[in-house]
Short mmCIF file of C-alpha atoms in Angstrom, two decimals:
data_model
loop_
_atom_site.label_atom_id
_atom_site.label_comp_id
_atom_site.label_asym_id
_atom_site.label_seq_id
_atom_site.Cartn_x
_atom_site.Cartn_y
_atom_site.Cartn_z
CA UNK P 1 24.66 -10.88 -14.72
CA UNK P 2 22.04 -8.69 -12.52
CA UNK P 3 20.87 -5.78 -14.42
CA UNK P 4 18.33 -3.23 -14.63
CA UNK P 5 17.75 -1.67 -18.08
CA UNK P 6 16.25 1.93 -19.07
CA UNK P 7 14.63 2.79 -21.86
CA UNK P 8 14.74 5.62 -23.36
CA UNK P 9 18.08 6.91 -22.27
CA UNK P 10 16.92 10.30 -23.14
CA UNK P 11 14.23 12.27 -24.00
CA UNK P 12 13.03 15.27 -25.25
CA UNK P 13 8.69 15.68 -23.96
CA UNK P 14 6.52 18.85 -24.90
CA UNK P 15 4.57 20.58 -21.63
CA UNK P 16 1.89 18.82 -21.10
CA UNK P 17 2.53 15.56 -23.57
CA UNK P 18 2.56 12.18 -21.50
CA UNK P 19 5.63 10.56 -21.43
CA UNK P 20 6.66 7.29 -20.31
CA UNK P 21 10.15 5.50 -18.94
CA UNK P 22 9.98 1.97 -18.96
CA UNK P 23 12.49 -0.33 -16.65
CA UNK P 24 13.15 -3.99 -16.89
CA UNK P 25 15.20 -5.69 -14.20
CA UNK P 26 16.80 -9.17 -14.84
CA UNK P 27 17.69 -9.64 -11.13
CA UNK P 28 14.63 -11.83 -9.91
CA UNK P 29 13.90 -8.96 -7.16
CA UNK P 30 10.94 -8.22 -5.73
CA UNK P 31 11.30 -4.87 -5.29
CA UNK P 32 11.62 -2.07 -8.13
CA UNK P 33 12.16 1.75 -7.47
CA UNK P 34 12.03 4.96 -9.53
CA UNK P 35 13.82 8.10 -7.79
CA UNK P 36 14.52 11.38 -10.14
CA UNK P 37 17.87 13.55 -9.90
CA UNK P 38 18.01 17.42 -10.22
CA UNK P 39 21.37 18.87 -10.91
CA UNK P 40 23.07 18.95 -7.44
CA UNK P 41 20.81 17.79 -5.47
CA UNK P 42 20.31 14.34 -4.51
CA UNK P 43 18.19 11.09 -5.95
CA UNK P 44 14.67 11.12 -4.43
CA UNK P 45 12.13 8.40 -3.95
CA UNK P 46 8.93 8.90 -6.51
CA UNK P 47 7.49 5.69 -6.54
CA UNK P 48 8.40 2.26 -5.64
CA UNK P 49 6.75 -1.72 -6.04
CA UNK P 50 7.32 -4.53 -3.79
CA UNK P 51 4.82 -7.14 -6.22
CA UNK P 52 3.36 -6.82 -9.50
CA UNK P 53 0.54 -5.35 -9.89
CA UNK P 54 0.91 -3.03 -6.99
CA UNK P 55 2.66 0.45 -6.94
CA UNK P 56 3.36 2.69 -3.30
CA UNK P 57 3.82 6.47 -3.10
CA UNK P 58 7.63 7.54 -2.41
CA UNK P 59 8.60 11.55 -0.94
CA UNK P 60 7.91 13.08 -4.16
CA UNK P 61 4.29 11.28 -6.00
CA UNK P 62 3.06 14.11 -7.44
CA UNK P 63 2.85 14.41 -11.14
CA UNK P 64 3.67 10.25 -11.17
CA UNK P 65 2.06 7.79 -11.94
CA UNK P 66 3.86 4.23 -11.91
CA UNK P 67 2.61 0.92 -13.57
CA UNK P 68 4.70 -2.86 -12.38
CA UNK P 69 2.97 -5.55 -15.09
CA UNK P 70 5.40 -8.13 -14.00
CA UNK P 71 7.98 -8.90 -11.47
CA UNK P 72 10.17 -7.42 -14.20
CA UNK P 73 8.73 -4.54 -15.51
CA UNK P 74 8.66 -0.99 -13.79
CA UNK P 75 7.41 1.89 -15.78
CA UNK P 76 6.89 5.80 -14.57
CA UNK P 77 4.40 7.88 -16.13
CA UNK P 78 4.40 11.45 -16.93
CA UNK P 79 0.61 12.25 -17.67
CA UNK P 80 1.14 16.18 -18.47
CA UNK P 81 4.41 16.42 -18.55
CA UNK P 82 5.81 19.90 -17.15
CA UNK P 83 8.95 21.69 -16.99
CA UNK P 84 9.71 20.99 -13.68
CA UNK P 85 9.63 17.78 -14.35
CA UNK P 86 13.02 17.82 -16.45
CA UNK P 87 15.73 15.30 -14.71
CA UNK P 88 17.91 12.21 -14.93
CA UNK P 89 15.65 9.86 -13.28
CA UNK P 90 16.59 6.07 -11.98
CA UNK P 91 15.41 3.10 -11.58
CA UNK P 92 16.32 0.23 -8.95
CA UNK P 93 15.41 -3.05 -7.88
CA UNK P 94 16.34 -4.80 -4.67
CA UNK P 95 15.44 -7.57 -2.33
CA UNK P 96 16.25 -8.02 1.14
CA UNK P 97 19.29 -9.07 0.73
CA UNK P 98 20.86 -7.05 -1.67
CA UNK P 99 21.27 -3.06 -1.66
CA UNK P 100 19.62 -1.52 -4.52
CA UNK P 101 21.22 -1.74 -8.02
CA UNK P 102 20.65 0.76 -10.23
CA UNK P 103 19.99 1.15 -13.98
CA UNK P 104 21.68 4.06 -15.84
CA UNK P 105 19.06 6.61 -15.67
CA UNK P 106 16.99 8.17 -18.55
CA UNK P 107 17.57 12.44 -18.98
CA UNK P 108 14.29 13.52 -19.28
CA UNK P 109 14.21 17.25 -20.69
CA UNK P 110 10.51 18.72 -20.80
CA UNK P 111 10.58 22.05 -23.03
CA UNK L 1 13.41 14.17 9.31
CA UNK L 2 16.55 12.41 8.15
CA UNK L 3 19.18 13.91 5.96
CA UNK L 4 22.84 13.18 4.49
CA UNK L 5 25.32 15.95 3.98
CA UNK L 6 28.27 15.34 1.79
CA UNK L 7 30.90 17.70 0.51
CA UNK L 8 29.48 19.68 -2.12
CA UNK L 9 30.11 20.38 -5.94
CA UNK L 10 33.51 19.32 -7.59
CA UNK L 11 36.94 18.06 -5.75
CA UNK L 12 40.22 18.07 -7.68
CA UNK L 13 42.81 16.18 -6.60
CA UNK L 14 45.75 15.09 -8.49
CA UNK L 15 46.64 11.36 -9.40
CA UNK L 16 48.81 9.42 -6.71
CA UNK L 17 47.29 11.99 -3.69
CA UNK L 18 45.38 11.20 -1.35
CA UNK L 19 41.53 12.03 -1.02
CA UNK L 20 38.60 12.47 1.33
CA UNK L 21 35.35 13.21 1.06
CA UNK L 22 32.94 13.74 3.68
CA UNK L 23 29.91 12.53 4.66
CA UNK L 24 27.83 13.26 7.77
CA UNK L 25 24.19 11.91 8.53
CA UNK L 26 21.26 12.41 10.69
CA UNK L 27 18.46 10.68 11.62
CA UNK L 28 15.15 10.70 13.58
CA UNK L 29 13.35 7.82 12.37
CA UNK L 30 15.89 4.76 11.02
CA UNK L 31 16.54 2.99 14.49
CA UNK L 32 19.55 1.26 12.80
CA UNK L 33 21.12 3.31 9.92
CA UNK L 34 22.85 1.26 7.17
CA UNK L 35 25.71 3.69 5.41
CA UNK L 36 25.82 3.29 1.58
CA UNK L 37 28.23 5.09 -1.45
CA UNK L 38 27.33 4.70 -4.72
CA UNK L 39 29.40 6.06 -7.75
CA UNK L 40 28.36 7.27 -11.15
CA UNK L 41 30.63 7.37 -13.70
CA UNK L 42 30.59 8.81 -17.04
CA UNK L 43 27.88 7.25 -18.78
CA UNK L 44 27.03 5.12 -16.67
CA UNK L 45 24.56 3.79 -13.96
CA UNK L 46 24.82 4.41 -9.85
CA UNK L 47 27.13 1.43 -8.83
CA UNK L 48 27.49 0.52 -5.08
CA UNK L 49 30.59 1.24 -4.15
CA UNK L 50 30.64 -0.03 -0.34
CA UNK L 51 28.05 -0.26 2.21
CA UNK L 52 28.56 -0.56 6.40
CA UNK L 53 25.66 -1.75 8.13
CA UNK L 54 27.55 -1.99 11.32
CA UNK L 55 28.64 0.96 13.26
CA UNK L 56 32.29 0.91 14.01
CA UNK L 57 32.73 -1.23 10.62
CA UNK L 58 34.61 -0.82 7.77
CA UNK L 59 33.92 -1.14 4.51
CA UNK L 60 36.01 -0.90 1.44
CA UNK L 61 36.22 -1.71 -2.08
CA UNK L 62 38.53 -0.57 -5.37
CA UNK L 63 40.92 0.87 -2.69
CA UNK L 64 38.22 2.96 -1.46
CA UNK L 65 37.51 3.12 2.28
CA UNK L 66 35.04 4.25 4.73
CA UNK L 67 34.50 3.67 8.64
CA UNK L 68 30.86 3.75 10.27
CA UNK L 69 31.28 6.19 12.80
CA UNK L 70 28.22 6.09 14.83
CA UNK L 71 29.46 9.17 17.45
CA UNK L 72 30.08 11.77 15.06
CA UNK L 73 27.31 10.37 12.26
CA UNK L 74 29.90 10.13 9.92
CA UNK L 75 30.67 7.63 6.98
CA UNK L 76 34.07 9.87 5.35
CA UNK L 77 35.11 8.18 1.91
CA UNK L 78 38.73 7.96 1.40
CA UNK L 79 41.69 6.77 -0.94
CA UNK L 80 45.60 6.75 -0.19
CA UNK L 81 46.26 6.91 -3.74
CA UNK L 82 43.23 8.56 -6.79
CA UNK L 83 43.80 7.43 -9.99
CA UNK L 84 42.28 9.00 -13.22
CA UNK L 85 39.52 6.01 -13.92
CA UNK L 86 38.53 7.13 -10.00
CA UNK L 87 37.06 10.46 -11.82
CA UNK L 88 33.27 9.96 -11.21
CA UNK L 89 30.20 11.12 -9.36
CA UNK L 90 30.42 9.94 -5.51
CA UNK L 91 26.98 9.78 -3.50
CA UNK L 92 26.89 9.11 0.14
CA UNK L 93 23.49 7.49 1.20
CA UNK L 94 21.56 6.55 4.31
CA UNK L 95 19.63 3.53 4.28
CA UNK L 96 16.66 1.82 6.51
CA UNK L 97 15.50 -2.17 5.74
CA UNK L 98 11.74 -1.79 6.38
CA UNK L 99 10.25 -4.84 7.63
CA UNK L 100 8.06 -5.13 4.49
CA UNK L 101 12.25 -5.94 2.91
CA UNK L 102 12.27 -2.81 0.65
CA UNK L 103 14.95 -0.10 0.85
CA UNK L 104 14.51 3.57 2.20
CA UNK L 105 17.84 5.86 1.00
CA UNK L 106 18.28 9.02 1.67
CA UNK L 107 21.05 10.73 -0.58
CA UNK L 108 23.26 13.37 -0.88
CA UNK L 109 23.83 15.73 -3.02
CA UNK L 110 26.75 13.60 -5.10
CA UNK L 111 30.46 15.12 -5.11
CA UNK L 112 32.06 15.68 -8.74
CA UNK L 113 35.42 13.83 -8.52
CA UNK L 114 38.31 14.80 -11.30
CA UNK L 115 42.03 13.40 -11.29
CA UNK L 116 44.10 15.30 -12.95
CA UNK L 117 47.42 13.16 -14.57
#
């Protein structure tokens, strides 16, 4: 069954700690996204892979960094962490044929 | 830019009526607009719900329904009949296939669904 896994589900990150969310897709797609969520607003694109090894710049980079291993692996990185940064954030992975499908998001809370 | 505009915050409807919620888009850059909801519920991941890549199409799924209407950019979500497992986080989404094959979505906000027996 396709799936894209989050780990951790939640978190709790001091200011200026670095966190990282790790995401691991089982789907065989090329493609892996992360987007974050504020509280009613909509998902936006931070960073997103089309190939291991090889990250692009989404609408909203800054603060990110993201890492892609493997074809698998996905993770976002939160070098000093900040308050702002506190959000559900998701992961995807898609190909061309397939609309993304999403993992079930990691609530990131930065006091 | 582009944008997607949905109805906002929480809808209440009770179980066996009838619901709609809207969804309008708009676009300056995706030359052919794909129209996506995803759901979220409790605990749980964004599903797809439907997606329309057509305009004039309909899509549907779990007795969910929702037309591509290219003239008024609209892609409306509706249900004869809301159930209480239908409770859930609706997002409306607007989506470009680059030629490179990744996905651009644009998203809105997310409307809180509850079904009250």
């Amino acid at each position: 069954e396709a799936a894209v896994t989050q780990s951790p589900r939640s978190k709790v990150a001091v200011t200026g700690g670095k966190v990282t969310l790790s995401c691991h897709q089982t789907n065989n797609h090329d493609y892996m996204y992360w987007y974050r969520q504020d509280t009613g607003h909509g998902l936006r694109l931070i960073h997103y892979s089309y190939v291991a090894d090889s990250t692009e710049k989404g609408d909203i980079p800054d603060g990110y960094k993201a890492s892609r291993p493997s074809q698998e692996n996905f993770s976002l990185i939160l070098e000093l962490a900040s308050l702002s940064q506190t959000a559900v954030y998701f992961c995807a992975s898609s190909d061309r044929n397939q609309a993304p499908l999403f993992g079930e998001g990691t609530r990131l809370s930065v006091l | 830019g582009d944008s997607v505009t949905q109805t906002e915050g929480q809808v209440t409807v009770s179980e066996s009526k009838s619901l709609i919620i809207n969804c309008t888009y708009s676009t300056t850059s995706i030359a052919y607009p794909n129209l996506f909801w995803y759901v979220r519920y409790p605990g749980e991941g964004l599903q797809l719900l439907l997606k329309v890549i057509t305009a004039g199409q309909k899509g549907s799924s779990r007795g969910f329904e929702a037309t591509y209407n290219k003239e008024t950019t609209s892609f409306h979500l509706q249900k004869a009949s809301v159930q209480e497992s239908d409770s859930a986080v609706y997002y409306c989404a607007l989506g470009d296939l680059r030629s490179s094959g990744s996905w651009q979505l644009i998203f809105g906000s997310g409307t809180q669904l509850t079904v009250m027996p």
